[in-house]
């Protein structure tokens, strides 16, 4: 099993190196690290800031959980989840690679948590027999299983209930920025308090 995984991982890296996801390299290189460092440390030097990438064109993303090298990584602004996973050394053997959309775009300051297979099973089994998700107790990964709820909205739900206490009714989720009638109509039969 480990040998097949290693072969698949090597083939994936070779394909990315040969073809590239978007004809850009998202892995660290000596040239990129020089440009990156100068764009952060030498912003007052107008000659260097004109020739290097602007810091607004870069993303800083934290990767945690079931990857080989968890940490904070800097990428191009158009990078995808698959790129930061590669930078973090790829999935660990116990990782649930289906718990995250590898094609989704990253945002600056994002924290990406890769669940293990055991954690993903626990999340799936935590849904009660009625199949509804309790928005007062669900974690970010569970909230993200709801249609129209991505990582930022799931994080906003958690922040809201930490600041304001538990939701009194399922409709109260509409108090979250970005969750209005359209999104609520997709999830109202899938949530509870």
PDB file of C-alpha atoms in Angstrom:
ATOM      1  CA  UNK A   1       0.000   0.000   0.000  1.00  0.00           C
ATOM      2  CA  UNK A   2       2.780   2.435   0.946  1.00  0.00           C
ATOM      3  CA  UNK A   3       4.699   1.606  -2.237  1.00  0.00           C
ATOM      4  CA  UNK A   4       1.640   2.342  -4.413  1.00  0.00           C
ATOM      5  CA  UNK A   5       1.076   5.607  -2.553  1.00  0.00           C
ATOM      6  CA  UNK A   6       4.707   6.651  -3.056  1.00  0.00           C
ATOM      7  CA  UNK A   7       4.571   5.826  -6.770  1.00  0.00           C
ATOM      8  CA  UNK A   8       1.311   7.772  -7.198  1.00  0.00           C
ATOM      9  CA  UNK A   9       2.727  10.719  -5.274  1.00  0.00           C
ATOM     10  CA  UNK A  10       5.896  10.774  -7.402  1.00  0.00           C
ATOM     11  CA  UNK A  11       3.849  10.582 -10.611  1.00  0.00           C
ATOM     12  CA  UNK A  12       1.660  13.439  -9.426  1.00  0.00           C
ATOM     13  CA  UNK A  13       4.688  15.611  -8.717  1.00  0.00           C
ATOM     14  CA  UNK A  14       6.207  14.754 -12.098  1.00  0.00           C
ATOM     15  CA  UNK A  15       2.974  15.667 -13.873  1.00  0.00           C
ATOM     16  CA  UNK A  16       2.801  18.974 -12.034  1.00  0.00           C
ATOM     17  CA  UNK A  17       6.450  19.707 -12.804  1.00  0.00           C
ATOM     18  CA  UNK A  18       6.109  18.854 -16.497  1.00  0.00           C
ATOM     19  CA  UNK A  19       2.727  20.394 -17.265  1.00  0.00           C
ATOM     20  CA  UNK A  20       2.135  22.673 -14.337  1.00  0.00           C
ATOM     21  CA  UNK A  21      -1.342  23.382 -13.007  1.00  0.00           C
ATOM     22  CA  UNK A  22      -1.435  26.866 -14.474  1.00  0.00           C
ATOM     23  CA  UNK A  23       1.985  27.095 -16.107  1.00  0.00           C
ATOM     24  CA  UNK A  24       3.352  28.551 -12.868  1.00  0.00           C
ATOM     25  CA  UNK A  25       5.439  26.966 -10.207  1.00  0.00           C
ATOM     26  CA  UNK A  26       3.910  27.180  -6.763  1.00  0.00           C
ATOM     27  CA  UNK A  27       6.714  25.323  -5.072  1.00  0.00           C
ATOM     28  CA  UNK A  28       9.417  27.372  -3.424  1.00  0.00           C
ATOM     29  CA  UNK A  29      12.487  28.108  -5.487  1.00  0.00           C
ATOM     30  CA  UNK A  30      15.562  30.212  -4.919  1.00  0.00           C
ATOM     31  CA  UNK A  31      14.292  32.886  -7.340  1.00  0.00           C
ATOM     32  CA  UNK A  32      10.859  33.094  -5.731  1.00  0.00           C
ATOM     33  CA  UNK A  33      12.243  33.321  -2.224  1.00  0.00           C
ATOM     34  CA  UNK A  34      14.526  36.182  -3.233  1.00  0.00           C
ATOM     35  CA  UNK A  35      11.630  38.080  -4.848  1.00  0.00           C
ATOM     36  CA  UNK A  36       9.353  37.379  -1.929  1.00  0.00           C
ATOM     37  CA  UNK A  37      11.853  38.504   0.673  1.00  0.00           C
ATOM     38  CA  UNK A  38      12.643  41.706  -1.163  1.00  0.00           C
ATOM     39  CA  UNK A  39       8.953  42.544  -1.599  1.00  0.00           C
ATOM     40  CA  UNK A  40       8.418  42.293   2.149  1.00  0.00           C
ATOM     41  CA  UNK A  41      11.641  43.762   3.477  1.00  0.00           C
ATOM     42  CA  UNK A  42      12.419  46.455   0.943  1.00  0.00           C
ATOM     43  CA  UNK A  43       9.083  48.157   0.262  1.00  0.00           C
ATOM     44  CA  UNK A  44      10.645  51.607   0.484  1.00  0.00           C
ATOM     45  CA  UNK A  45      13.095  50.978  -2.346  1.00  0.00           C
ATOM     46  CA  UNK A  46      11.024  51.961  -5.399  1.00  0.00           C
ATOM     47  CA  UNK A  47      13.342  50.271  -7.907  1.00  0.00           C
ATOM     48  CA  UNK A  48      13.071  46.890  -6.198  1.00  0.00           C
ATOM     49  CA  UNK A  49       9.357  47.160  -5.465  1.00  0.00           C
ATOM     50  CA  UNK A  50       8.693  47.782  -9.177  1.00  0.00           C
ATOM     51  CA  UNK A  51      10.604  44.676 -10.237  1.00  0.00           C
ATOM     52  CA  UNK A  52       9.335  42.276  -7.607  1.00  0.00           C
ATOM     53  CA  UNK A  53       5.916  40.873  -6.915  1.00  0.00           C
ATOM     54  CA  UNK A  54       3.746  43.068  -4.781  1.00  0.00           C
ATOM     55  CA  UNK A  55       2.793  41.525  -1.441  1.00  0.00           C
ATOM     56  CA  UNK A  56      -0.875  41.923  -2.431  1.00  0.00           C
ATOM     57  CA  UNK A  57      -0.202  39.414  -5.223  1.00  0.00           C
ATOM     58  CA  UNK A  58       0.841  36.784  -2.677  1.00  0.00           C
ATOM     59  CA  UNK A  59      -1.135  34.714  -0.194  1.00  0.00           C
ATOM     60  CA  UNK A  60      -0.114  33.424   3.197  1.00  0.00           C
ATOM     61  CA  UNK A  61      -1.942  30.219   4.141  1.00  0.00           C
ATOM     62  CA  UNK A  62      -1.661  27.934   7.167  1.00  0.00           C
ATOM     63  CA  UNK A  63      -1.965  24.181   6.612  1.00  0.00           C
ATOM     64  CA  UNK A  64      -2.704  21.941   9.584  1.00  0.00           C
ATOM     65  CA  UNK A  65      -3.764  18.387  10.184  1.00  0.00           C
ATOM     66  CA  UNK A  66      -2.934  15.308   8.137  1.00  0.00           C
ATOM     67  CA  UNK A  67      -0.139  16.665   5.918  1.00  0.00           C
ATOM     68  CA  UNK A  68       3.532  15.756   6.097  1.00  0.00           C
ATOM     69  CA  UNK A  69       4.799  19.279   6.886  1.00  0.00           C
ATOM     70  CA  UNK A  70       2.126  21.451   8.536  1.00  0.00           C
ATOM     71  CA  UNK A  71       2.971  25.128   8.624  1.00  0.00           C
ATOM     72  CA  UNK A  72       2.511  28.540   7.066  1.00  0.00           C
ATOM     73  CA  UNK A  73       3.178  28.892   3.342  1.00  0.00           C
ATOM     74  CA  UNK A  74       3.349  31.787   0.896  1.00  0.00           C
ATOM     75  CA  UNK A  75       1.917  31.277  -2.598  1.00  0.00           C
ATOM     76  CA  UNK A  76       0.873  33.214  -5.669  1.00  0.00           C
ATOM     77  CA  UNK A  77      -2.549  34.853  -5.418  1.00  0.00           C
ATOM     78  CA  UNK A  78      -4.105  32.444  -7.941  1.00  0.00           C
ATOM     79  CA  UNK A  79      -2.961  29.301  -6.096  1.00  0.00           C
ATOM     80  CA  UNK A  80      -5.333  26.442  -5.340  1.00  0.00           C
ATOM     81  CA  UNK A  81      -5.632  24.075  -2.372  1.00  0.00           C
ATOM     82  CA  UNK A  82      -3.723  21.352  -4.274  1.00  0.00           C
ATOM     83  CA  UNK A  83      -0.686  23.642  -4.516  1.00  0.00           C
ATOM     84  CA  UNK A  84      -0.402  24.361  -0.793  1.00  0.00           C
ATOM     85  CA  UNK A  85      -0.912  20.662  -0.014  1.00  0.00           C
ATOM     86  CA  UNK A  86       2.061  19.874  -2.248  1.00  0.00           C
ATOM     87  CA  UNK A  87       4.109  22.567  -0.513  1.00  0.00           C
ATOM     88  CA  UNK A  88       3.167  20.956   2.811  1.00  0.00           C
ATOM     89  CA  UNK A  89       4.667  17.661   1.658  1.00  0.00           C
ATOM     90  CA  UNK A  90       1.422  16.092   0.473  1.00  0.00           C
ATOM     91  CA  UNK A  91      -1.179  14.136   2.372  1.00  0.00           C
ATOM     92  CA  UNK A  92      -0.146  11.797   5.161  1.00  0.00           C
ATOM     93  CA  UNK A  93      -1.075   8.159   4.713  1.00  0.00           C
ATOM     94  CA  UNK A  94      -3.987   8.505   7.186  1.00  0.00           C
ATOM     95  CA  UNK A  95      -5.373  11.664   5.524  1.00  0.00           C
ATOM     96  CA  UNK A  96      -8.896  11.833   4.149  1.00  0.00           C
ATOM     97  CA  UNK A  97      -8.231  13.520   0.814  1.00  0.00           C
ATOM     98  CA  UNK A  98     -11.973  13.727   0.122  1.00  0.00           C
ATOM     99  CA  UNK A  99     -12.594  16.098   3.059  1.00  0.00           C
ATOM    100  CA  UNK A 100     -11.227  19.091   1.162  1.00  0.00           C
ATOM    101  CA  UNK A 101     -11.861  20.481  -2.314  1.00  0.00           C
ATOM    102  CA  UNK A 102      -8.372  20.484  -3.815  1.00  0.00           C
ATOM    103  CA  UNK A 103      -9.454  22.642  -6.749  1.00  0.00           C
ATOM    104  CA  UNK A 104     -10.772  25.537  -4.663  1.00  0.00           C
ATOM    105  CA  UNK A 105      -8.955  28.869  -4.621  1.00  0.00           C
ATOM    106  CA  UNK A 106      -7.113  29.988  -1.527  1.00  0.00           C
ATOM    107  CA  UNK A 107      -7.533  33.292   0.267  1.00  0.00           C
ATOM    108  CA  UNK A 108      -4.980  35.285   2.223  1.00  0.00           C
ATOM    109  CA  UNK A 109      -4.903  34.342   5.894  1.00  0.00           C
ATOM    110  CA  UNK A 110      -6.815  31.100   5.352  1.00  0.00           C
ATOM    111  CA  UNK A 111      -6.290  28.113   7.631  1.00  0.00           C
ATOM    112  CA  UNK A 112      -6.701  24.776   5.881  1.00  0.00           C
ATOM    113  CA  UNK A 113      -7.251  21.734   8.099  1.00  0.00           C
ATOM    114  CA  UNK A 114      -6.847  18.303   6.527  1.00  0.00           C
ATOM    115  CA  UNK A 115      -8.800  15.664   8.434  1.00  0.00           C
ATOM    116  CA  UNK A 116      -7.609  12.123   9.031  1.00  0.00           C
ATOM    117  CA  UNK A 117      -9.866   9.284   7.908  1.00  0.00           C
ATOM    118  CA  UNK A 118     -10.813   8.649  11.535  1.00  0.00           C
ATOM    119  CA  UNK A 119     -11.704  12.324  12.076  1.00  0.00           C
ATOM    120  CA  UNK A 120     -13.788  12.389   8.900  1.00  0.00           C
ATOM    121  CA  UNK A 121     -15.670   9.289  10.033  1.00  0.00           C
ATOM    122  CA  UNK A 122     -16.304  10.875  13.435  1.00  0.00           C
ATOM    123  CA  UNK A 123     -17.694  13.987  11.751  1.00  0.00           C
ATOM    124  CA  UNK A 124     -19.937  11.876   9.541  1.00  0.00           C
ATOM    125  CA  UNK A 125     -21.193   9.806  12.464  1.00  0.00           C
ATOM    126  CA  UNK A 126     -21.776  12.898  14.623  1.00  0.00           C
ATOM    127  CA  UNK A 127     -24.807  13.763  12.531  1.00  0.00           C
ATOM    128  CA  UNK A 128     -27.807  12.530  14.505  1.00  0.00           C
ATOM    129  CA  UNK A 129     -30.315  10.037  13.192  1.00  0.00           C
ATOM    130  CA  UNK A 130     -32.417  12.868  11.786  1.00  0.00           C
ATOM    131  CA  UNK A 131     -29.435  13.759   9.579  1.00  0.00           C
ATOM    132  CA  UNK A 132     -29.569  17.440  10.531  1.00  0.00           C
ATOM    133  CA  UNK A 133     -26.521  19.404  11.591  1.00  0.00           C
ATOM    134  CA  UNK A 134     -26.701  21.313  14.865  1.00  0.00           C
ATOM    135  CA  UNK A 135     -25.368  24.760  13.985  1.00  0.00           C
ATOM    136  CA  UNK A 136     -24.652  25.460  17.659  1.00  0.00           C
ATOM    137  CA  UNK A 137     -22.209  22.559  18.079  1.00  0.00           C
ATOM    138  CA  UNK A 138     -20.929  21.649  14.591  1.00  0.00           C
ATOM    139  CA  UNK A 139     -17.277  22.234  13.800  1.00  0.00           C
ATOM    140  CA  UNK A 140     -16.025  23.976  10.666  1.00  0.00           C
ATOM    141  CA  UNK A 141     -15.626  20.779   8.623  1.00  0.00           C
ATOM    142  CA  UNK A 142     -19.178  19.675   9.431  1.00  0.00           C
ATOM    143  CA  UNK A 143     -20.643  23.080   8.579  1.00  0.00           C
ATOM    144  CA  UNK A 144     -18.816  22.999   5.247  1.00  0.00           C
ATOM    145  CA  UNK A 145     -20.817  19.905   4.246  1.00  0.00           C
ATOM    146  CA  UNK A 146     -23.896  22.138   3.951  1.00  0.00           C
ATOM    147  CA  UNK A 147     -24.677  23.429   0.440  1.00  0.00           C
ATOM    148  CA  UNK A 148     -23.481  26.987  -0.075  1.00  0.00           C
ATOM    149  CA  UNK A 149     -21.353  26.997   3.085  1.00  0.00           C
ATOM    150  CA  UNK A 150     -17.638  27.231   2.392  1.00  0.00           C
ATOM    151  CA  UNK A 151     -14.753  27.699   4.765  1.00  0.00           C
ATOM    152  CA  UNK A 152     -15.255  31.443   5.232  1.00  0.00           C
ATOM    153  CA  UNK A 153     -18.988  31.148   5.991  1.00  0.00           C
ATOM    154  CA  UNK A 154     -18.384  28.187   8.311  1.00  0.00           C
ATOM    155  CA  UNK A 155     -15.778  30.245  10.152  1.00  0.00           C
ATOM    156  CA  UNK A 156     -18.201  33.174  10.343  1.00  0.00           C
ATOM    157  CA  UNK A 157     -20.875  30.896  11.858  1.00  0.00           C
ATOM    158  CA  UNK A 158     -18.463  29.727  14.548  1.00  0.00           C
ATOM    159  CA  UNK A 159     -17.284  33.300  15.281  1.00  0.00           C
ATOM    160  CA  UNK A 160     -20.881  34.509  15.497  1.00  0.00           C
ATOM    161  CA  UNK A 161     -21.933  31.891  18.039  1.00  0.00           C
ATOM    162  CA  UNK A 162     -18.752  32.468  20.068  1.00  0.00           C
ATOM    163  CA  UNK A 163     -19.497  36.210  20.203  1.00  0.00           C
ATOM    164  CA  UNK A 164     -23.289  36.129  20.514  1.00  0.00           C
ATOM    165  CA  UNK A 165     -24.011  32.767  22.126  1.00  0.00           C
ATOM    166  CA  UNK A 166     -25.940  29.881  20.580  1.00  0.00           C
ATOM    167  CA  UNK A 167     -28.486  30.384  17.837  1.00  0.00           C
ATOM    168  CA  UNK A 168     -32.038  30.425  19.232  1.00  0.00           C
ATOM    169  CA  UNK A 169     -33.610  29.214  15.977  1.00  0.00           C
ATOM    170  CA  UNK A 170     -32.282  27.871  12.660  1.00  0.00           C
ATOM    171  CA  UNK A 171     -33.406  31.099  10.926  1.00  0.00           C
ATOM    172  CA  UNK A 172     -30.940  33.062  13.050  1.00  0.00           C
ATOM    173  CA  UNK A 173     -28.166  31.795  10.776  1.00  0.00           C
ATOM    174  CA  UNK A 174     -29.299  34.536   8.370  1.00  0.00           C
ATOM    175  CA  UNK A 175     -27.627  37.009  10.752  1.00  0.00           C
ATOM    176  CA  UNK A 176     -24.312  35.824   9.260  1.00  0.00           C
ATOM    177  CA  UNK A 177     -22.969  38.037   6.481  1.00  0.00           C
ATOM    178  CA  UNK A 178     -23.377  36.197   3.170  1.00  0.00           C
ATOM    179  CA  UNK A 179     -26.157  33.906   4.377  1.00  0.00           C
ATOM    180  CA  UNK A 180     -29.456  35.313   3.240  1.00  0.00           C
ATOM    181  CA  UNK A 181     -32.708  33.789   1.962  1.00  0.00           C
ATOM    182  CA  UNK A 182     -31.105  32.091  -1.063  1.00  0.00           C
ATOM    183  CA  UNK A 183     -28.512  30.143   0.936  1.00  0.00           C
ATOM    184  CA  UNK A 184     -30.922  29.571   3.803  1.00  0.00           C
ATOM    185  CA  UNK A 185     -33.476  27.942   1.487  1.00  0.00           C
ATOM    186  CA  UNK A 186     -30.804  25.388   0.501  1.00  0.00           C
ATOM    187  CA  UNK A 187     -29.918  24.474   4.099  1.00  0.00           C
ATOM    188  CA  UNK A 188     -33.058  25.040   6.174  1.00  0.00           C
ATOM    189  CA  UNK A 189     -34.082  21.351   6.067  1.00  0.00           C
ATOM    190  CA  UNK A 190     -30.504  20.242   6.889  1.00  0.00           C
ATOM    191  CA  UNK A 191     -29.878  22.282  10.055  1.00  0.00           C
ATOM    192  CA  UNK A 192     -31.181  22.457  13.608  1.00  0.00           C
ATOM    193  CA  UNK A 193     -30.395  24.127  16.927  1.00  0.00           C
TER     194      UNK A 193
END
